[in-house]
GROMACS .gro file of C-alpha atoms in nm:
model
  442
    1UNK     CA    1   1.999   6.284   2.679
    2UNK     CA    2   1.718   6.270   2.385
    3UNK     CA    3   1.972   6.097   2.198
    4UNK     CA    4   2.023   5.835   2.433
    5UNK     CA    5   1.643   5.783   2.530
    6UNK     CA    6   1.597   5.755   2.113
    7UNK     CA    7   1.948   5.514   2.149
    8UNK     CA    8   1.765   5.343   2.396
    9UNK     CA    9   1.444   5.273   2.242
   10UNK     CA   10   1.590   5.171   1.903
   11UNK     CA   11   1.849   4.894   2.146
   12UNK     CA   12   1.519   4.761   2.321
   13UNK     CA   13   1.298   4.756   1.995
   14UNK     CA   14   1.618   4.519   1.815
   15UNK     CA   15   1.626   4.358   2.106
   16UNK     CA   16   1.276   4.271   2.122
   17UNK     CA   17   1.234   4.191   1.745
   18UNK     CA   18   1.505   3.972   1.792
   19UNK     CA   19   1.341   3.829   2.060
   20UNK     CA   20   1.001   3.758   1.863
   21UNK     CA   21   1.172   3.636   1.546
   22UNK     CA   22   1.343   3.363   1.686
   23UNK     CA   23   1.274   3.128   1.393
   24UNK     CA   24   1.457   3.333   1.119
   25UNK     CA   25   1.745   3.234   1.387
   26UNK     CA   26   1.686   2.856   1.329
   27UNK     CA   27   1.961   2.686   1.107
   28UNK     CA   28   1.908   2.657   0.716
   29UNK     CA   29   1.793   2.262   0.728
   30UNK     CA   30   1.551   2.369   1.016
   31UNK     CA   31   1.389   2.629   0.859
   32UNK     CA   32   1.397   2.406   0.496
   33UNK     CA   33   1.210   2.137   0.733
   34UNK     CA   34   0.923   2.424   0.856
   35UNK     CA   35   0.873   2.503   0.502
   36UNK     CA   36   0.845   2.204   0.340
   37UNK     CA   37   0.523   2.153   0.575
   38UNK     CA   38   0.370   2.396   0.406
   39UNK     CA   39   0.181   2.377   0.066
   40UNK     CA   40   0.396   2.521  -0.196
   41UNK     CA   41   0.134   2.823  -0.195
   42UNK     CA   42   0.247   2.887   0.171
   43UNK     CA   43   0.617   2.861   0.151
   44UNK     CA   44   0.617   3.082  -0.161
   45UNK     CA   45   0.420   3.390   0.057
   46UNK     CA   46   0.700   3.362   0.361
   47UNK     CA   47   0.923   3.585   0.107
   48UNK     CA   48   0.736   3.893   0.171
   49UNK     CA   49   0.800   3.869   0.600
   50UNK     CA   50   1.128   4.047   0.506
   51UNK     CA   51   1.431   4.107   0.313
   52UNK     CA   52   1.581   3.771   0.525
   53UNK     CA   53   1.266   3.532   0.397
   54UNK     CA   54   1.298   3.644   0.075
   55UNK     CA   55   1.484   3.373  -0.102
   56UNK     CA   56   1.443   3.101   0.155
   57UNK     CA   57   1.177   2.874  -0.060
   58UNK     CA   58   1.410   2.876  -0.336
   59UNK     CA   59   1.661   2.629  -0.210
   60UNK     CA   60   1.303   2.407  -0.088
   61UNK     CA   61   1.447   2.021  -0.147
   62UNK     CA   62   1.048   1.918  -0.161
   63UNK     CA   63   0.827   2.059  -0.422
   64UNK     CA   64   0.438   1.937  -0.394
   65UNK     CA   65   0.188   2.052  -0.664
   66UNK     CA   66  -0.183   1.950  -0.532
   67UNK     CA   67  -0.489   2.158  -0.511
   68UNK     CA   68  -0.377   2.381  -0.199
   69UNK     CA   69  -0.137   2.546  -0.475
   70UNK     CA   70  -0.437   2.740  -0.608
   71UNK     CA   71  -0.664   2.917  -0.385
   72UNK     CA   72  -0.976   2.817  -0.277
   73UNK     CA   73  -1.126   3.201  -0.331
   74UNK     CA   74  -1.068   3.164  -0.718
   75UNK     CA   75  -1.218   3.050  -1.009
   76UNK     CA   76  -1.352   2.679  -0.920
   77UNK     CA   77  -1.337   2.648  -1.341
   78UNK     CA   78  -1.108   2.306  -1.401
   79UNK     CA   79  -0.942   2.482  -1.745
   80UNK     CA   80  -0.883   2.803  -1.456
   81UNK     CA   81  -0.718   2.594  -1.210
   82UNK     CA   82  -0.536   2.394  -1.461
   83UNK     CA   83  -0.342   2.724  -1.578
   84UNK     CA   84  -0.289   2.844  -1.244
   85UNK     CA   85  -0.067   2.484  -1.139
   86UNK     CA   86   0.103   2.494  -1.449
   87UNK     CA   87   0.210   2.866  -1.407
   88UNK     CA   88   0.289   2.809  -1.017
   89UNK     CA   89   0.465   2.457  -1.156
   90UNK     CA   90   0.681   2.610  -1.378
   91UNK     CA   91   0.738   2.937  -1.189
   92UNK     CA   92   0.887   2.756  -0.881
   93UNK     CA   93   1.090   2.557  -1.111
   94UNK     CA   94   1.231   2.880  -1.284
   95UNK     CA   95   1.340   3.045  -0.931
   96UNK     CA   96   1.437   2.723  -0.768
   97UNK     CA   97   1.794   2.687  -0.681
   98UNK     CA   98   1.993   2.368  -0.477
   99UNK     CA   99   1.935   2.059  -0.496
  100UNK     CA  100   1.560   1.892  -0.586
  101UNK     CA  101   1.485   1.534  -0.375
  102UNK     CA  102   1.131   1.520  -0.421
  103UNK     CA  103   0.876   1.658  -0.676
  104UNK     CA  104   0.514   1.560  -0.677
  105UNK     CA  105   0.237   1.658  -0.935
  106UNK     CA  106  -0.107   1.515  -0.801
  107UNK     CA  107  -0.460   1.542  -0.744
  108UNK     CA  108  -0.483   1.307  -0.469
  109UNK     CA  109  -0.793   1.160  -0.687
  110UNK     CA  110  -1.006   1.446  -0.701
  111UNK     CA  111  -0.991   1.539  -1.049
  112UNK     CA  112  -0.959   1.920  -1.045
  113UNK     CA  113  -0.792   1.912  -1.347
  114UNK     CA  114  -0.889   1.825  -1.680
  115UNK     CA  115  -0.636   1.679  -1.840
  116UNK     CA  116  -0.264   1.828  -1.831
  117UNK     CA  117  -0.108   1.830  -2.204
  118UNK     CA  118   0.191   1.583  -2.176
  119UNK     CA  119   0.429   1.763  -2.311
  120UNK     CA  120   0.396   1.972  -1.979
  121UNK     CA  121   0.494   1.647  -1.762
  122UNK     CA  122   0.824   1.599  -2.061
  123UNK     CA  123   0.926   1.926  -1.957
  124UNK     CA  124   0.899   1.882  -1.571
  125UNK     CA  125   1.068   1.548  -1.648
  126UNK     CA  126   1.367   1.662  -1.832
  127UNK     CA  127   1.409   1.949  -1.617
  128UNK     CA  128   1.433   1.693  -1.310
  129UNK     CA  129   1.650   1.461  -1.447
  130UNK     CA  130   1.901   1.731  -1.430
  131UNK     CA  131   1.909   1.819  -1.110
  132UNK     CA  132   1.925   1.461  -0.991
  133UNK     CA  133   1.580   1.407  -0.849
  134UNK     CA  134   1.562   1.147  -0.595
  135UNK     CA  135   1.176   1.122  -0.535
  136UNK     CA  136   0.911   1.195  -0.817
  137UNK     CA  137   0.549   1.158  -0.787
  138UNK     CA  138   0.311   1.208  -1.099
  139UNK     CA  139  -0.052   1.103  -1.027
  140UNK     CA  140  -0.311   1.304  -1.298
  141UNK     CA  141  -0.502   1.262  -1.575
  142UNK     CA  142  -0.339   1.361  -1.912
  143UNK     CA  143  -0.471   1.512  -2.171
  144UNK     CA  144  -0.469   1.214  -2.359
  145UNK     CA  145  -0.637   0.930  -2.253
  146UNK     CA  146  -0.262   0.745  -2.065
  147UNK     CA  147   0.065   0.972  -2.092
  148UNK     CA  148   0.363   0.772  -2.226
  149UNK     CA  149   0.638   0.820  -1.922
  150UNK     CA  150   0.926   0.994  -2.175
  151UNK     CA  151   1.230   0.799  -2.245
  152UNK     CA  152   1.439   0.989  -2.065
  153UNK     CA  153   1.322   0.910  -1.722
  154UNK     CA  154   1.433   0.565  -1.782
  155UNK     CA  155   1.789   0.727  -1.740
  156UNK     CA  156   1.766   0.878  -1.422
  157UNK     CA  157   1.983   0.675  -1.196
  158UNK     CA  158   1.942   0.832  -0.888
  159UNK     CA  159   1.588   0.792  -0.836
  160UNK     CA  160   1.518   0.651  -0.508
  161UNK     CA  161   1.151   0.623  -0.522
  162UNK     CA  162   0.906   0.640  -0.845
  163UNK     CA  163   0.546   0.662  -0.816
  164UNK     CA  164   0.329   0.719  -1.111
  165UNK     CA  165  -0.063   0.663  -1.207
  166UNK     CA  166  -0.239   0.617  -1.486
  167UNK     CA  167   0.039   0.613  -1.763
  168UNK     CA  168   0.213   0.420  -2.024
  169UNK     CA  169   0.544   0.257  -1.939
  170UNK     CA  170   0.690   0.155  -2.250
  171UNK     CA  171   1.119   0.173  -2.138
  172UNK     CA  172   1.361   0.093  -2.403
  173UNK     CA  173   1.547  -0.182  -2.533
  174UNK     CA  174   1.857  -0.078  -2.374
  175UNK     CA  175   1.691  -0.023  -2.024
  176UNK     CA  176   1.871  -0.186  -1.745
  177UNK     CA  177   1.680  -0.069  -1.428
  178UNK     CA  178   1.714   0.206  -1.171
  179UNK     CA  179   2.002   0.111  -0.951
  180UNK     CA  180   1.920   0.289  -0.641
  181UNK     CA  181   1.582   0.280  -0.628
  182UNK     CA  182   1.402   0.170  -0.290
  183UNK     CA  183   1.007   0.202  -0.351
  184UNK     CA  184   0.812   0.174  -0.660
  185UNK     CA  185   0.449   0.225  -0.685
  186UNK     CA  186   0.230   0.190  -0.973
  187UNK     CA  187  -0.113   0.256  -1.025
  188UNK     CA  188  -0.344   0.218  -1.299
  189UNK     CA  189  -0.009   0.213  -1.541
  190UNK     CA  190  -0.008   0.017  -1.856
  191UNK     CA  191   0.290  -0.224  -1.904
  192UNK     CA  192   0.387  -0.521  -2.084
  193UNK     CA  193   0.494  -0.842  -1.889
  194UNK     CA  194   0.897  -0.836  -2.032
  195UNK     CA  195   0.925  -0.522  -1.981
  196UNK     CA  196   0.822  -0.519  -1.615
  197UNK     CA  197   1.009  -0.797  -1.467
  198UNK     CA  198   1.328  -0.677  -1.674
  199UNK     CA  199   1.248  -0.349  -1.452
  200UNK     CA  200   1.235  -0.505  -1.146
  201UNK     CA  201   1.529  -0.757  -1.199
  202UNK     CA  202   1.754  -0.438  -1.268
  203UNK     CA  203   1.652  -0.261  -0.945
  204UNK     CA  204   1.917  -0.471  -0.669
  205UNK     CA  205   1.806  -0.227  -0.393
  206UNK     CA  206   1.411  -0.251  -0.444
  207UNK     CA  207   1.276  -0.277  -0.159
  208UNK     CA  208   0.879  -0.166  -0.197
  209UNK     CA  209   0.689  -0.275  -0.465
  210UNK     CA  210   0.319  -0.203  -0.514
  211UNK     CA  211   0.061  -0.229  -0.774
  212UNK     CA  212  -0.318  -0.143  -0.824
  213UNK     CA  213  -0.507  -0.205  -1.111
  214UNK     CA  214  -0.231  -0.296  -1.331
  215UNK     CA  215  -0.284  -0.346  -1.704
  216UNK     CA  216  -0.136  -0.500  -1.952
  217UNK     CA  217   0.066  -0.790  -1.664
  218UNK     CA  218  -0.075  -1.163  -1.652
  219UNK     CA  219   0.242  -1.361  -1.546
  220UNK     CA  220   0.576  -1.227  -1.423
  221UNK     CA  221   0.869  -1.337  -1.248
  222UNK     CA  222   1.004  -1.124  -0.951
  223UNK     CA  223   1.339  -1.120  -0.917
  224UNK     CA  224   1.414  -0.856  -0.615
  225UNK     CA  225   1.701  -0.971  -0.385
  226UNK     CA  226   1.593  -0.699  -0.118
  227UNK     CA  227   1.241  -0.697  -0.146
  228UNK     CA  228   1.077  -0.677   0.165
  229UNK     CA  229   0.685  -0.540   0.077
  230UNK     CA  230   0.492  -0.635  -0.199
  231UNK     CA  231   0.120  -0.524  -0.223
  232UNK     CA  232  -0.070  -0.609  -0.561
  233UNK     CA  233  -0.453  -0.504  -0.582
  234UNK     CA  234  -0.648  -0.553  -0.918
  235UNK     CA  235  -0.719  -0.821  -1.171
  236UNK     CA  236  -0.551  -1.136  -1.152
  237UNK     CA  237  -0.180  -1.166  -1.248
  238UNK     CA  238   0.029  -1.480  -1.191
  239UNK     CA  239   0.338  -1.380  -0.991
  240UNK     CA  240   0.640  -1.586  -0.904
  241UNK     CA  241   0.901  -1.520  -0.664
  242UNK     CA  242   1.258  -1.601  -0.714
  243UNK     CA  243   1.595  -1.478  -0.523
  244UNK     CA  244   1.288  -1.267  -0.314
  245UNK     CA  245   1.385  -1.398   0.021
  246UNK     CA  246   1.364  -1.123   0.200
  247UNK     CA  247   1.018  -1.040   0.167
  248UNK     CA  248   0.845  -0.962   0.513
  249UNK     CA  249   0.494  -0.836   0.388
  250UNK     CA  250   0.256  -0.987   0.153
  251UNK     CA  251  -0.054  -0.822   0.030
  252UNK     CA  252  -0.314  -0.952  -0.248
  253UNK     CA  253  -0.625  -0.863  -0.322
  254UNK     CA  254  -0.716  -1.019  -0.651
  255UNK     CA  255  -1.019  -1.025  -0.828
  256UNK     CA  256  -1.025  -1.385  -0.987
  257UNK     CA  257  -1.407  -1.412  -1.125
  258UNK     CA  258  -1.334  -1.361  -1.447
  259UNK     CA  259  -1.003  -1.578  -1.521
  260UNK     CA  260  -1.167  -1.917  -1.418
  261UNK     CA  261  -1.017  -2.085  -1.669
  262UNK     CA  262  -0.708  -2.022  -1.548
  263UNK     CA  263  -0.746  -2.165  -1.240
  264UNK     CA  264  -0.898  -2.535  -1.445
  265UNK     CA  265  -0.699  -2.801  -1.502
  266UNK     CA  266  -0.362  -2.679  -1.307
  267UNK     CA  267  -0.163  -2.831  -1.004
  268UNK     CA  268  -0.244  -2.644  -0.712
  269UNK     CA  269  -0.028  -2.365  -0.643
  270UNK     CA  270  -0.022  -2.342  -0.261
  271UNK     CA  271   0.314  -2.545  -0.289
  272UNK     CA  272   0.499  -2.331  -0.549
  273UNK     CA  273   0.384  -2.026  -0.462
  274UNK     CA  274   0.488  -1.959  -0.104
  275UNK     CA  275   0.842  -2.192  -0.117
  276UNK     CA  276   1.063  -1.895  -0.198
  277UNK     CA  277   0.939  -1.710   0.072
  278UNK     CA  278   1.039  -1.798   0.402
  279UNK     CA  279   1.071  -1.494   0.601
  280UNK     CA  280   0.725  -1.397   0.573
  281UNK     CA  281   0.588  -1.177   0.865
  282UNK     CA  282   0.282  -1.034   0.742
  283UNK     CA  283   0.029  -1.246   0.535
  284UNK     CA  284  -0.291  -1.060   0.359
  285UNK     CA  285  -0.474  -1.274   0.126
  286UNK     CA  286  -0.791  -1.098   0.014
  287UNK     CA  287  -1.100  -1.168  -0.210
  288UNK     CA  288  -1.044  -1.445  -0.467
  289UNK     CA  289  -0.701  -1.528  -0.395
  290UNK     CA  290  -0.760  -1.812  -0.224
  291UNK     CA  291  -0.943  -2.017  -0.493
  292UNK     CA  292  -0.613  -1.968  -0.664
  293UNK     CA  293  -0.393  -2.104  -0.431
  294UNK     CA  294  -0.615  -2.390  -0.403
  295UNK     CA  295  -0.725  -2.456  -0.776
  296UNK     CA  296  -0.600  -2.782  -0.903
  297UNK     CA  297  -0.699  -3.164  -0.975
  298UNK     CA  298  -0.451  -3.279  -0.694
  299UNK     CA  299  -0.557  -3.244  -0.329
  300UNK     CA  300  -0.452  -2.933  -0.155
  301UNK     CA  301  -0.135  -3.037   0.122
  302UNK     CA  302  -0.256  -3.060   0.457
  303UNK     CA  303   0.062  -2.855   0.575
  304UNK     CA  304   0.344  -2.665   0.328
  305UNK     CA  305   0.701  -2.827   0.371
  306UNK     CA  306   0.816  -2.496   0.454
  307UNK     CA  307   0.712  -2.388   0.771
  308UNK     CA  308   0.609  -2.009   0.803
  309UNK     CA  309   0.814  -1.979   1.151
  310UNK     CA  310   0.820  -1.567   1.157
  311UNK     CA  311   0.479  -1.536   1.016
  312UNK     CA  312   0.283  -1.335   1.334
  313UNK     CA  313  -0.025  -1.197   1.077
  314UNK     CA  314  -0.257  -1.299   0.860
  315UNK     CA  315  -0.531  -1.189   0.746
  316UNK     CA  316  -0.785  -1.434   0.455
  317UNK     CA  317  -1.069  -1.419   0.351
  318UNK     CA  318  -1.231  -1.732   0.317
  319UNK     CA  319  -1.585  -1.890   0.114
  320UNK     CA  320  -1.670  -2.117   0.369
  321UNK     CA  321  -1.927  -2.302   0.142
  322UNK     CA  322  -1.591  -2.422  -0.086
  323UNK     CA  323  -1.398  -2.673   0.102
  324UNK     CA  324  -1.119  -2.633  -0.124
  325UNK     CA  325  -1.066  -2.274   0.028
  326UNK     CA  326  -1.124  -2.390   0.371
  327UNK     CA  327  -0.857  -2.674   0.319
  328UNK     CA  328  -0.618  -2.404   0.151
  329UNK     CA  329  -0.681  -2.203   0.466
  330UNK     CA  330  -0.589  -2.443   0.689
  331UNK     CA  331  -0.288  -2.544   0.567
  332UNK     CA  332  -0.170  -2.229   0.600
  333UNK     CA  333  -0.268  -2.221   0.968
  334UNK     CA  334  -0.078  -2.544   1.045
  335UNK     CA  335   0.216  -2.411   0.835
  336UNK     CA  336   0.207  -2.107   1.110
  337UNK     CA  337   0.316  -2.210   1.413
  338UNK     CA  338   0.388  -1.891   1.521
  339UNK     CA  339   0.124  -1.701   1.405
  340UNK     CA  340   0.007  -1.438   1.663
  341UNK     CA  341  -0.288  -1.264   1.526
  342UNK     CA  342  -0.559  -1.335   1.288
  343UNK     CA  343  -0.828  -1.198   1.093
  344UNK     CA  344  -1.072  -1.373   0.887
  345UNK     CA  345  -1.379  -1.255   0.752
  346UNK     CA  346  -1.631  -1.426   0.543
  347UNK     CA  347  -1.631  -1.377   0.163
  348UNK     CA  348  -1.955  -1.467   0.035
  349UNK     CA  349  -2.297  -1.308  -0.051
  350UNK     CA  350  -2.614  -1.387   0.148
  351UNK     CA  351  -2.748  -1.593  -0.137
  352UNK     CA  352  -2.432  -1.845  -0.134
  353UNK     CA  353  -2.502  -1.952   0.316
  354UNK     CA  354  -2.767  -2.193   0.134
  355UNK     CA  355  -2.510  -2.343  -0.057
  356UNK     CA  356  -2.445  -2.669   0.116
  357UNK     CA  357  -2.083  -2.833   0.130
  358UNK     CA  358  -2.050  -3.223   0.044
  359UNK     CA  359  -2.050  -3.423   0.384
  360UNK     CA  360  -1.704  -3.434   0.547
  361UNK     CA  361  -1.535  -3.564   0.823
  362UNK     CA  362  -1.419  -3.404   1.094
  363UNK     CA  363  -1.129  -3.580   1.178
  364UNK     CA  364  -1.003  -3.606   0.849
  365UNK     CA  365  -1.043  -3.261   0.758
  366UNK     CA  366  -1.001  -3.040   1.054
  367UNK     CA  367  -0.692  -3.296   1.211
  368UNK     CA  368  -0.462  -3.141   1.464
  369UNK     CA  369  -0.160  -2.951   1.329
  370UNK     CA  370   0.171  -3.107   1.399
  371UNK     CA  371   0.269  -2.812   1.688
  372UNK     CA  372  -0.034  -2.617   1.888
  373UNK     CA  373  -0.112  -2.257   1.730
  374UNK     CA  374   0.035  -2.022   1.921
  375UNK     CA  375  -0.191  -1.734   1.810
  376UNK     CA  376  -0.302  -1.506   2.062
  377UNK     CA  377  -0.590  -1.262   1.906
  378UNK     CA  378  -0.837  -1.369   1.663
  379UNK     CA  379  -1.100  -1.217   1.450
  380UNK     CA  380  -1.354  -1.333   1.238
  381UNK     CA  381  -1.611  -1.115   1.090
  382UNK     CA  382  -1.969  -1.150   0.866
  383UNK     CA  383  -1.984  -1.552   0.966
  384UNK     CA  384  -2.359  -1.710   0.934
  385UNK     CA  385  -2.332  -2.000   1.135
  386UNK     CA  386  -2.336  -2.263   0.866
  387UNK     CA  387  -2.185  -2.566   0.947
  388UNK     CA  388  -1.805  -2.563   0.800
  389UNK     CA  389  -1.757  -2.172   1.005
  390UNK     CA  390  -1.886  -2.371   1.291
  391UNK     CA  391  -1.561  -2.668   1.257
  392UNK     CA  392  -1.357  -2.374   1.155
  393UNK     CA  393  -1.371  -2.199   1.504
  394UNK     CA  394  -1.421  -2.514   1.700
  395UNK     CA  395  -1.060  -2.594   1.560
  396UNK     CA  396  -0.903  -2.314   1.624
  397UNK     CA  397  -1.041  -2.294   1.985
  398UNK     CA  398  -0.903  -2.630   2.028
  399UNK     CA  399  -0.579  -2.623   1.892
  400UNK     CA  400  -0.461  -2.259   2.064
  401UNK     CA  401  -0.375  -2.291   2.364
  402UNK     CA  402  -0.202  -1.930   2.372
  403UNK     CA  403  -0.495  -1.752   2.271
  404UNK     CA  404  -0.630  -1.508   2.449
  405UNK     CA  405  -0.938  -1.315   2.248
  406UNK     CA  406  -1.125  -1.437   1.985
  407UNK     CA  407  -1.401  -1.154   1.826
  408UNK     CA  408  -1.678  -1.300   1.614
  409UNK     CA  409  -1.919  -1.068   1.407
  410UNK     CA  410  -2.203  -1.251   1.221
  411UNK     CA  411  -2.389  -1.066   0.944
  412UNK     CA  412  -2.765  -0.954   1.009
  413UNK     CA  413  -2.863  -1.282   0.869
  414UNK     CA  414  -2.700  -1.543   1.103
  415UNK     CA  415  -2.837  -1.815   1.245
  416UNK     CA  416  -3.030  -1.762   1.582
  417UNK     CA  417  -2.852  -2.030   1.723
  418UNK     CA  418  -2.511  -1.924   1.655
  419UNK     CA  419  -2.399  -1.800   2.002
  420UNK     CA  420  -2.515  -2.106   2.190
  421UNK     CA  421  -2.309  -2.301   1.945
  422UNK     CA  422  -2.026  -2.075   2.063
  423UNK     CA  423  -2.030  -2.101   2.410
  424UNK     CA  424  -2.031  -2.476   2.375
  425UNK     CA  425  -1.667  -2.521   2.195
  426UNK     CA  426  -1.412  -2.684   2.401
  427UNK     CA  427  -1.118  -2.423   2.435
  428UNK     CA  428  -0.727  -2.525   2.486
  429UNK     CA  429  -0.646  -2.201   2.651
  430UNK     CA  430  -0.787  -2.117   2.991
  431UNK     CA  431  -0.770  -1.739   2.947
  432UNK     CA  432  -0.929  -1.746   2.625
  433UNK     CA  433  -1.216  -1.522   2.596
  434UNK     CA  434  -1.447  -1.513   2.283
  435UNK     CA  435  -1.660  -1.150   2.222
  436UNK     CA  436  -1.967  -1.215   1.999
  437UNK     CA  437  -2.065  -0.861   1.864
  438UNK     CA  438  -2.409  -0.979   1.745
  439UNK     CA  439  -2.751  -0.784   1.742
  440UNK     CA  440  -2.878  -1.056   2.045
  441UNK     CA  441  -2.557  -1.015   2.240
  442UNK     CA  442  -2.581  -0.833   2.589
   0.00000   0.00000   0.00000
């Protein structure tokens, strides 16, 4: 009878255990999920819960490397830290076993590193290449002042998505692109123009493409079949879109102050631009961009021949004391006939609302677009009340008879009579309410 009490016991504690550990019961791809939600530092520790846990981060298909691999209680020392990753790097890699899809080295821009020695990255690189990565991420500082991406990542074919910062992509002469990769993201890399657009044109299944603070690119051709993002924030570079019509989103923020002679003397570029691009859906024109699109001798088109039909955002910012921008900002508007939200703010500096515009007239410039705008919401933010802002919302209250909200911040500096000018406009839509978020709004 002891025997069976102890029999008992030992049944109910199994039982219980059992019980309690219910997710070391959870399939291999569910448990690979939990784990890979952990920092690396994390997942590593699970193999002490028991014999069971042991091995299970080996076979981890996502390996991140940030600053949760190195604990906070340490050394705060860069050179420290930068030993520990590299150890942790490099021991992972030495246990690992099964397949790799994703490996990411960064610092998420906080610079606890120093400067990794790039013949760490080769390693990681070569090492990767073998076991068929399908996601790497590399974003830190290298010892050297760029790290020059190794050769042989520029024959890794089944790379799905590449995202690097702050090195030196030099491929080589008998590059012909990665032919199943999706999403490519580049920041602060160093490239020449050839070599990037021979990139691109050799990627058929690109899909994401974006750049900030590129150097080294000033015009390129994009040649991407199956493009359907592009985002480009930086200096100015002169892109051109060919076989790209399936691009959806568009996003530029270009700083254009100091390439004004490249805007001089040139046709403007609102026409060429935007005519391979017909299934745009989402429109963000930022900064200086739209000086470019409107630079030129000839006059800027009061509508594009190609209608934007699926366009539903956009988003411009606009110097209202350049009627070349406002013009370029229009046509797009009548070009939108479907547009359902927009956001404009203001792009100039306090000094420039003295800057008065030539005399215009009002018919001519803000005429009726061809079909009414059907947007529905409306934003415009750090507005003065200067005179062309004034014809720029009077024309869109008139000619949206869909619209439904329209939100207008001034800056600190407006005019005190800018709300009663407001409330005057005529409005095409009965429904349509404007908000003015102003310091003498109650």
């Amino acid at each position: 009878m002891i025997l069976g009490r102890k029999r008992r016991k030992s049944t109910t504690r199994k039982v219980i255990d059992a019980e309690l550990d219910r997710i070391s019961c959870l399939p291999g791809h569910v448990i690979d999920q939990i784990l890979s939600c952990l920092p690396i530092r994390e997942a590593v520790r699970t193999s002490v819960l028991s014999s069971q846990w042991r091995y299970k981060w080996y076979t981890l298909p996502n390996l991140v490397f940030d600053r949760r691999c190195v604990s906070a209680r340490g050394s705060q020392d860069p050179l420290d830290i930068e030993n520990k990753l590299l150890k942790i790097v490099d021991h992972v890699l030495l246990l690992h076993s099964g397949p790799i899809n994703k490996f990411e080295f960064s610092d998420s821009g906080q610079d606890f590193v120093e400067g990794i020695p790039g013949n760490e990255f080769d390693r990681w690189i070569v090492y990767l290449i073998g076991r068929s990565i399908k996601e790497l991420v590399l974003h830190v500082l290298a010892e050297d002042e760029i790290y020059k991406i190794p050769w042989c990542l520029f024959s890794c074919q089944s790379l799905q998505r590449l995202k690097l910062a702050c090195c030196w992509l030099k491929p080589p002469t008998t590059f012909e692109g990665f032919r199943n990769l999706k999403r490519l993201e580049l920041h602060n890399i160093s490239m020449a123009d050839a070599a990037f657009e021979k990139m691109i044109s050799g990627c058929p299944l690109l899909e994401y493409l974006s750049l900030i603070e590129p150097d080294g690119l000033t015009q390129v051709n994009i040649h991407a079949p199956n493009l359907k993002f592009f985002s480009l924030l930086g200096d100015f570079v002169d892109f051109s879109f060919y076989n790209s019509f399936q691009l959806t989103e568009l996003s530029l923020l270009f700083d254009t102050q100091s390439n004004q002679s490249r805007l001089r003397g040139c046709s403007s570029n609102l026409l060429s631009y935007f005519a391979h691009l017909p299934h745009l859906q989402h429109l963000d024109i930022s900064h200086h961009f739209l000086k470019y699109l409107a630079a030129g001798d000839v006059p800027v088109p009061v509508k594009l021949p190609t209608t934007f039909v699926n366009l539903s955002f956009l988003f411009i910012c606009i110097r209202f004391n350049d009627m070349k921008e406002v013009l370029a900002a229009l046509c797009l508007l009548r070009s939108s006939p479907n547009l359902q939200r927009l956001e404009i703010i203001a792009d100039y500096k306090e000094a420039d609302v003295h800057l008065t515009l030539g005399s215009y007239c009002w018919e001519d410039t803000f005429s009726g677009p061809a079909m009414p705008i059907q947007v529905r919401h409306v934003g415009i933010g750090g507005i003065a009340g200067i005179k062309s802002e004034l014809d720029f919302i009077k024309f869109l209250l008139m000619y949206s008879p869909m619209l439904e909200k329209m939100i207008v911040k001034p800056v600190e500096y407006a005019r005190a009579d800018l709300l009663t000018k407001l409330v005057r406009f005529r409005r095409a839509s009965v429904q349509a309410e404007v908000i003015y978020e102003g310091k003498d709004s109650s």
